[in-house]
Amino acid sequence: MAIITKSSTTGFSARLIDSTALAFAAVRAYGKAYVNRRSARRLSELPDYLLNDMGLKRDDVHAALSQDWRSDPTFELAYRAGRRDPMREMRD
């Protein structure tokens, strides 16, 4: 006989808590993606010279916003701005 016995309710309650925590994390992630999508939409309203100062082009903003609604467009914008070499564009 074991000192500590497993009951089926602990397994169920632990799974319920894990499922609830996962659901809250998913809702929070969708909420953050929604807020970031709104911010990226505001970026599309900026003039081209300001987007250039941030290392972005208007096409970058439109491409990021055309992704799936569940994705975070600010991640794509940061990636594109980081990949762009400002010195190379000055030479062109």
Coordinates of C-alpha atoms in Angstrom, one line a residue:
M1 CA 0.0 0.0 0.0
A2 CA 1.3 3.4 -1.0
I3 CA 1.6 6.3 1.5
I4 CA 0.1 8.8 -0.9
T5 CA -2.8 7.6 -3.0
K6 CA -3.8 9.2 -6.3
S7 CA -7.4 10.0 -6.6
S8 CA -9.1 10.7 -9.9
T9 CA -10.3 14.1 -8.8
T10 CA -6.7 15.5 -8.4
G11 CA -6.0 14.5 -12.0
F12 CA -9.2 16.1 -13.2
S13 CA -8.8 19.3 -11.2
A14 CA -5.2 19.6 -12.3
R15 CA -6.2 19.2 -16.0
L16 CA -9.0 21.7 -15.5
I17 CA -6.6 24.3 -14.0
D18 CA -4.1 23.7 -16.8
S19 CA -6.9 24.0 -19.4
T20 CA -8.2 27.2 -17.8
A21 CA -4.7 28.7 -17.7
L22 CA -4.2 27.8 -21.3
A23 CA -7.5 29.4 -22.3
F24 CA -6.6 32.7 -20.5
A25 CA -3.2 32.7 -22.1
A26 CA -4.7 32.3 -25.6
V27 CA -7.3 35.1 -24.9
R28 CA -4.5 37.3 -23.7
A29 CA -2.4 36.6 -26.8
Y30 CA -5.3 37.3 -29.1
G31 CA -6.0 40.5 -27.3
K32 CA -2.3 41.6 -27.6
A33 CA -2.3 40.7 -31.3
Y34 CA -5.5 42.8 -31.8
V35 CA -3.9 45.9 -30.0
N36 CA -0.7 45.5 -32.0
R37 CA -2.7 45.1 -35.3
R38 CA -4.4 48.4 -34.4
S39 CA -1.0 50.1 -33.8
A40 CA 0.3 48.7 -37.1
R41 CA -2.8 50.1 -38.9
R42 CA -1.9 53.5 -37.5
L43 CA 1.5 53.1 -39.0
S44 CA 0.0 52.8 -42.4
E45 CA -1.4 56.4 -42.0
L46 CA 2.1 57.9 -41.5
P47 CA 3.8 59.6 -44.4
D48 CA 6.6 57.8 -46.3
Y49 CA 9.4 59.8 -44.9
L50 CA 8.5 58.9 -41.3
L51 CA 8.2 55.2 -42.3
N52 CA 11.7 55.5 -43.9
D53 CA 13.1 56.9 -40.7
M54 CA 11.9 53.7 -38.9
G55 CA 13.4 51.5 -41.6
L56 CA 10.1 50.6 -43.2
K57 CA 8.4 51.0 -46.5
R58 CA 4.7 51.3 -47.1
D59 CA 4.7 47.8 -48.7
D60 CA 6.2 46.4 -45.5
V61 CA 3.2 47.7 -43.5
H62 CA 0.7 46.4 -46.0
A63 CA 2.3 43.0 -46.1
A64 CA 2.3 42.7 -42.3
L65 CA -1.3 43.7 -42.1
S66 CA -2.3 41.2 -44.8
Q67 CA -1.3 38.3 -42.7
D68 CA -3.8 36.1 -40.8
W69 CA -5.9 38.0 -38.2
R70 CA -4.4 35.9 -35.4
S71 CA -0.8 36.8 -36.2
D72 CA 1.0 39.8 -34.7
P73 CA 2.0 42.2 -37.5
T74 CA 4.4 44.1 -35.3
F75 CA 6.7 41.1 -35.2
E76 CA 6.8 41.1 -39.0
L77 CA 7.5 44.8 -39.1
A78 CA 10.3 44.6 -36.6
Y79 CA 11.8 41.7 -38.6
R80 CA 11.6 43.7 -41.8
A81 CA 13.0 46.9 -40.3
G82 CA 15.9 44.9 -38.7
R83 CA 16.8 43.2 -42.0
R84 CA 17.0 46.4 -44.0
D85 CA 20.5 47.9 -44.4
P86 CA 20.1 51.7 -44.3
M87 CA 23.6 52.2 -45.8
R88 CA 22.7 50.1 -48.9
E89 CA 19.6 52.0 -49.5
M90 CA 21.5 55.3 -49.4
R91 CA 23.9 54.0 -52.1
D92 CA 21.1 52.9 -54.4

